[in-house]
Coordinates of C-alpha atoms in Angstrom, one line a residue:
M157 CA 24.3 2.5 4.1
E158 CA 23.7 -0.1 1.3
I159 CA 24.6 -3.8 1.0
K160 CA 26.7 -4.5 -2.3
T161 CA 29.0 -7.8 -0.2
V162 CA 26.6 -11.0 1.8
A163 CA 29.6 -13.5 3.2
I164 CA 28.7 -17.0 4.4
I165 CA 30.5 -18.9 7.0
G166 CA 28.8 -22.6 7.1
L167 CA 27.6 -24.8 4.3
G168 CA 24.8 -26.7 6.2
A169 CA 20.6 -26.1 4.8
L170 CA 20.4 -22.6 6.1
G171 CA 23.8 -21.9 4.3
I172 CA 23.0 -23.3 0.6
M173 CA 19.0 -22.1 1.2
Y174 CA 20.1 -18.4 2.0
G175 CA 23.3 -18.6 0.2
K176 CA 21.6 -19.2 -3.5
Q177 CA 19.3 -16.9 -2.5
F178 CA 21.7 -14.7 -2.8
A179 CA 23.6 -15.7 -6.1
D180 CA 20.4 -15.9 -7.8
H181 CA 19.2 -12.2 -7.3
L182 CA 22.2 -10.7 -6.3
G183 CA 25.3 -12.1 -8.6
N184 CA 27.6 -14.4 -7.4
D185 CA 30.5 -12.7 -7.2
A186 CA 28.2 -10.4 -4.5
V187 CA 28.4 -13.5 -2.2
R188 CA 31.0 -15.6 -1.2
I189 CA 31.1 -18.9 0.8
V190 CA 34.5 -18.8 3.2
A191 CA 35.9 -21.1 4.0
D192 CA 39.0 -23.1 4.8
R193 CA 41.4 -24.2 1.5
Q194 CA 40.3 -28.2 2.6
R195 CA 37.0 -28.1 2.2
I196 CA 36.3 -25.9 -0.3
E197 CA 38.2 -28.3 -2.5
R198 CA 36.1 -31.0 -1.5
Y199 CA 32.7 -28.7 -2.3
K200 CA 34.7 -27.9 -5.7
K201 CA 34.9 -32.1 -6.1
E202 CA 31.8 -32.8 -4.8
G203 CA 29.4 -30.5 -5.7
V204 CA 26.4 -28.6 -3.7
Y205 CA 23.4 -29.0 -5.5
G206 CA 19.6 -27.0 -3.9
N207 CA 16.8 -29.1 -5.4
G208 CA 18.7 -30.7 -7.3
E209 CA 20.9 -28.2 -8.8
P210 CA 24.3 -27.0 -9.3
C211 CA 24.5 -24.4 -6.7
A212 CA 27.8 -22.5 -8.4
F213 CA 29.3 -20.4 -5.7
H214 CA 32.0 -17.6 -5.6
Y215 CA 34.3 -20.4 -3.0
V216 CA 37.0 -17.4 -0.4
A217 CA 39.5 -18.7 1.9
A218 CA 39.2 -17.6 5.6
D219 CA 43.0 -17.0 4.9
A220 CA 42.5 -14.6 1.9
Q221 CA 42.7 -11.1 2.6
M222 CA 40.3 -9.0 0.8
E223 CA 37.6 -6.4 1.2
P224 CA 35.1 -6.8 4.3
A225 CA 32.1 -7.9 3.7
D226 CA 28.8 -5.3 4.4
L227 CA 27.6 -8.6 5.6
L228 CA 28.1 -11.6 7.2
I229 CA 25.6 -14.0 8.1
F230 CA 27.0 -17.1 10.5
T231 CA 25.8 -20.3 9.8
V232 CA 26.8 -22.8 11.5
K233 CA 26.5 -25.6 13.6
Y234 CA 27.3 -23.8 17.8
A235 CA 29.3 -26.5 18.1
G236 CA 31.5 -24.1 15.2
L237 CA 31.0 -21.2 16.1
A238 CA 34.0 -20.0 17.8
K239 CA 36.1 -22.0 15.1
A240 CA 33.7 -19.8 12.3
I241 CA 34.7 -16.1 14.4
E242 CA 37.9 -16.9 14.2
S243 CA 37.4 -18.6 10.3
A244 CA 35.5 -14.7 9.8
R245 CA 37.9 -12.3 10.8
N246 CA 39.0 -11.5 7.0
Q247 CA 35.5 -10.2 6.5
V248 CA 34.9 -8.1 8.9
G249 CA 35.4 -4.7 8.6
P250 CA 34.1 -1.5 10.8
K251 CA 30.5 -1.0 8.8
T252 CA 30.3 -5.0 8.5
I253 CA 26.6 -5.6 10.4
L254 CA 27.2 -9.1 11.5
I255 CA 23.5 -11.4 11.5
S256 CA 23.8 -14.9 13.4
F257 CA 20.9 -17.9 12.1
L258 CA 21.6 -20.1 14.5
N259 CA 19.1 -21.6 16.8
G260 CA 19.6 -20.7 20.1
I261 CA 20.1 -17.7 22.2
S262 CA 23.5 -17.8 22.7
S263 CA 25.9 -17.4 19.7
E264 CA 25.2 -13.5 19.2
Q265 CA 27.2 -13.0 23.1
M266 CA 29.9 -14.5 21.1
I267 CA 30.2 -12.5 18.2
G268 CA 29.4 -9.3 19.4
E269 CA 32.6 -10.1 22.3
A270 CA 34.3 -11.4 18.8
F271 CA 33.3 -8.6 17.2
G272 CA 31.4 -5.8 18.6
F273 CA 28.1 -5.0 19.6
K274 CA 27.4 -2.5 17.2
Q275 CA 28.0 -4.1 14.7
L276 CA 25.5 -6.9 15.2
L277 CA 21.5 -7.5 15.1
Y278 CA 19.6 -10.0 16.1
S279 CA 17.6 -12.1 14.4
I280 CA 15.4 -16.3 14.4
V281 CA 15.0 -17.8 10.7
A282 CA 12.7 -19.7 10.5
G283 CA 9.5 -21.7 8.7
M284 CA 11.6 -23.4 5.9
D285 CA 11.7 -27.5 5.2
A286 CA 14.8 -28.1 4.5
S287 CA 16.7 -31.1 4.0
K288 CA 20.7 -32.0 3.7
I289 CA 21.3 -35.0 3.3
G290 CA 25.7 -35.3 1.8
N291 CA 25.5 -32.0 -0.5
Q292 CA 22.0 -32.2 -1.7
L293 CA 19.9 -30.1 -0.1
T294 CA 16.1 -30.1 -0.3
Y295 CA 12.8 -28.1 -0.2
T296 CA 10.0 -26.4 -0.5
K297 CA 9.8 -23.7 1.6
I298 CA 12.2 -20.8 2.6
G299 CA 11.5 -19.8 4.9
F300 CA 11.3 -16.1 6.9
V301 CA 13.5 -14.3 8.8
S302 CA 12.4 -11.9 11.9
F303 CA 15.3 -9.8 12.2
G304 CA 16.6 -6.5 14.2
E305 CA 17.8 -4.3 16.8
K306 CA 18.6 -6.1 21.1
D307 CA 16.8 -2.7 21.9
N308 CA 13.6 -2.6 18.6
A309 CA 15.4 0.3 17.4
R310 CA 14.9 0.8 13.6
T311 CA 18.1 2.0 12.9
E312 CA 20.8 2.3 9.3
K313 CA 21.1 -1.1 9.6
V314 CA 18.2 -2.9 9.8
A315 CA 16.7 -0.5 6.8
A316 CA 19.7 -1.6 5.0
L317 CA 19.3 -5.2 5.6
Q318 CA 15.6 -5.0 5.0
Q319 CA 16.5 -3.5 1.3
L320 CA 18.5 -6.6 1.1
F321 CA 16.0 -9.0 1.6
E322 CA 13.2 -7.6 0.1
K323 CA 16.6 -8.0 -3.7
A324 CA 16.8 -11.0 -2.7
E325 CA 12.9 -12.0 -2.6
I326 CA 13.5 -13.8 1.6
P327 CA 10.5 -13.7 3.7
Y328 CA 11.0 -11.4 6.5
E329 CA 9.8 -9.4 9.4
I330 CA 10.7 -6.3 11.8
P331 CA 9.3 -7.5 15.0
E332 CA 8.3 -5.0 17.9
H333 CA 9.9 -7.2 20.7
M334 CA 13.0 -9.2 19.2
M335 CA 13.9 -10.7 21.8
H336 CA 10.7 -11.4 22.9
K337 CA 11.0 -13.5 18.8
M338 CA 14.5 -14.9 19.8
W339 CA 12.6 -17.0 23.0
S340 CA 9.3 -17.7 21.2
K341 CA 11.5 -19.4 18.7
L342 CA 14.0 -20.5 21.3
M343 CA 10.5 -22.7 22.7
V344 CA 9.1 -24.1 19.0
N345 CA 12.8 -25.5 18.6
T346 CA 13.3 -26.6 22.4
G347 CA 9.8 -28.3 21.5
V348 CA 9.2 -29.1 17.5
N349 CA 13.6 -30.4 16.9
Q350 CA 14.3 -32.7 20.2
S351 CA 10.8 -34.8 20.0
T352 CA 10.9 -35.7 16.3
A353 CA 15.0 -36.5 16.9
V354 CA 14.2 -38.5 20.5
F355 CA 11.0 -39.9 18.7
A356 CA 12.4 -40.3 15.4
T357 CA 9.9 -38.9 13.4
N358 CA 9.2 -36.0 10.4
Y359 CA 7.3 -33.1 10.8
G360 CA 4.0 -35.0 9.8
G361 CA 5.4 -36.9 13.2
I362 CA 4.1 -33.8 14.5
Q363 CA 1.3 -32.9 13.1
V364 CA -1.3 -35.6 14.3
P365 CA -2.4 -36.2 17.6
G366 CA -0.1 -38.9 19.2
K367 CA 2.6 -38.9 21.7
P368 CA 5.1 -37.0 20.2
R369 CA 3.5 -33.7 19.5
D370 CA 1.9 -33.8 23.0
T371 CA 6.2 -34.1 24.2
V372 CA 6.3 -31.2 21.8
I373 CA 3.5 -28.9 23.7
A374 CA 5.0 -30.0 27.1
A375 CA 8.1 -29.4 26.8
M376 CA 7.1 -25.3 25.4
K377 CA 4.6 -24.7 28.7
E378 CA 8.6 -25.1 30.2
V379 CA 10.7 -22.3 28.1
I380 CA 7.3 -21.2 28.5
K381 CA 7.7 -20.8 32.5
V382 CA 11.3 -20.3 32.4
A383 CA 10.7 -17.3 30.0
N384 CA 8.8 -15.5 32.5
A385 CA 11.3 -16.2 35.8
E386 CA 13.1 -14.5 33.0
G387 CA 11.4 -11.6 31.9
V388 CA 10.2 -12.2 29.0
P389 CA 6.2 -12.3 28.8
L390 CA 5.6 -15.7 26.7
R391 CA 2.6 -16.6 26.7
E392 CA 0.3 -20.8 26.6
S393 CA -1.0 -18.7 23.3
E394 CA 1.8 -18.5 21.0
I395 CA 2.2 -22.4 20.6
A396 CA -1.1 -22.2 18.3
G397 CA 0.4 -19.8 16.1
W398 CA 3.6 -22.0 16.0
L399 CA 2.2 -26.1 15.3
K400 CA -0.2 -23.8 13.1
I401 CA 3.5 -23.0 11.3
N402 CA 4.7 -26.6 11.6
D403 CA 1.6 -27.8 10.5
A404 CA 1.8 -26.1 7.2
L405 CA 5.4 -27.7 6.0
S406 CA 5.9 -30.7 4.9
P407 CA 4.9 -34.0 6.0
E408 CA 8.4 -35.6 4.4
G409 CA 10.6 -33.2 6.2
M410 CA 12.9 -33.3 9.1
P411 CA 13.8 -30.3 11.7
S412 CA 18.3 -30.4 11.8
M413 CA 17.7 -31.6 14.6
R414 CA 16.1 -35.1 13.8
Q415 CA 18.2 -34.9 10.1
D416 CA 21.9 -35.0 12.8
T417 CA 20.4 -37.8 14.5
L418 CA 19.9 -39.4 10.9
Q419 CA 23.6 -38.8 10.3
H420 CA 25.1 -40.1 13.6
R421 CA 25.9 -36.1 14.4
L422 CA 26.2 -34.6 17.9
T423 CA 23.0 -32.2 18.8
E424 CA 22.5 -28.8 19.9
V425 CA 20.8 -30.5 23.0
D426 CA 22.9 -28.3 24.7
L427 CA 20.8 -24.9 23.2
F428 CA 17.2 -26.3 23.6
A429 CA 17.2 -28.7 27.3
G430 CA 20.3 -27.9 28.4
T431 CA 19.5 -24.4 28.8
I432 CA 15.9 -23.8 29.6
R433 CA 17.1 -27.0 32.2
R434 CA 19.9 -24.5 33.9
L435 CA 17.5 -21.3 33.9
G436 CA 15.4 -24.2 35.3
K437 CA 17.4 -24.6 38.2
K438 CA 17.9 -21.0 38.2
H439 CA 14.6 -20.0 39.2
G440 CA 13.4 -23.3 40.4
I441 CA 11.1 -24.4 38.2
P442 CA 11.1 -28.1 37.2
T443 CA 12.1 -29.1 34.3
P444 CA 10.5 -32.8 33.5
V445 CA 9.8 -32.9 29.5
N446 CA 13.5 -31.2 29.0
D447 CA 15.3 -34.3 31.3
F448 CA 13.7 -36.0 29.2
L449 CA 13.9 -35.4 26.3
Y450 CA 18.0 -33.8 26.9
T451 CA 18.6 -37.5 28.4
R452 CA 17.0 -39.0 25.7
L453 CA 19.1 -37.4 23.2
R454 CA 22.2 -37.9 25.3
E455 CA 21.8 -41.7 25.0
I456 CA 20.8 -41.0 21.7
E457 CA 24.4 -39.7 20.6
A458 CA 26.4 -42.2 23.1
S459 CA 24.7 -44.9 20.4
Y460 CA 26.7 -44.1 18.0
A461 CA 30.1 -46.0 18.5

């Protein structure tokens, strides 16, 4: 199995960053940016830029009939996933590998139900400092992709994606315990994304002692308690590793949720605090920090009007 064609649906920060990386190493013809025709016209008219360079992406309309892609990557926000799944149907064949770069632990279920779990790989992306304002994306770190099968098996799909990432020079890892890794990423997102948005700050604001950093850590500890109740052995010692990764990011950079509040977009609070609060209630675990973050983020969203 060899991946020769890559389809990406969702041209936000991750879609642009990884789309550019694939196109630079595989060639534009091997990389499809899938969107509806109206959105494609806007991309072509306004342009899409990565670190100041125009991205000459190969766009394909969602309703166009063509040979399925070897790999389909979802890079939309969770609120747009259902629509993205419908838009992606012409890219999926019986051998298409499916992978989601969305936050949280919910998108794989939706994608698997739509196309089949046998074609699905699980993943998280972390360590990037991409910031997208309008049609301009800036970043200094491309981050890394952790991916694998849900049962951690080293399958042909895993080997094919590994080979592709090496060819495209995308940093990656294949963890021993994929679901643990996904919960670990949910933990850091729940702390970092929500705290920077609530306290209206960037990475620099949580890289120094103070209430924003304290909130990051406290929110992550609540995730650990909930994960343990769900049978996932997260440990408090993992918090230090994530703080080290975030402390190495550009202080001026911002996670996606802070970018959302700056641009008056709805956030993914339901994926983070919403998930932890729901599972906390299920197991009788108090989640006061995530309760605070959830309430405050809903207030921020309501203030847009």
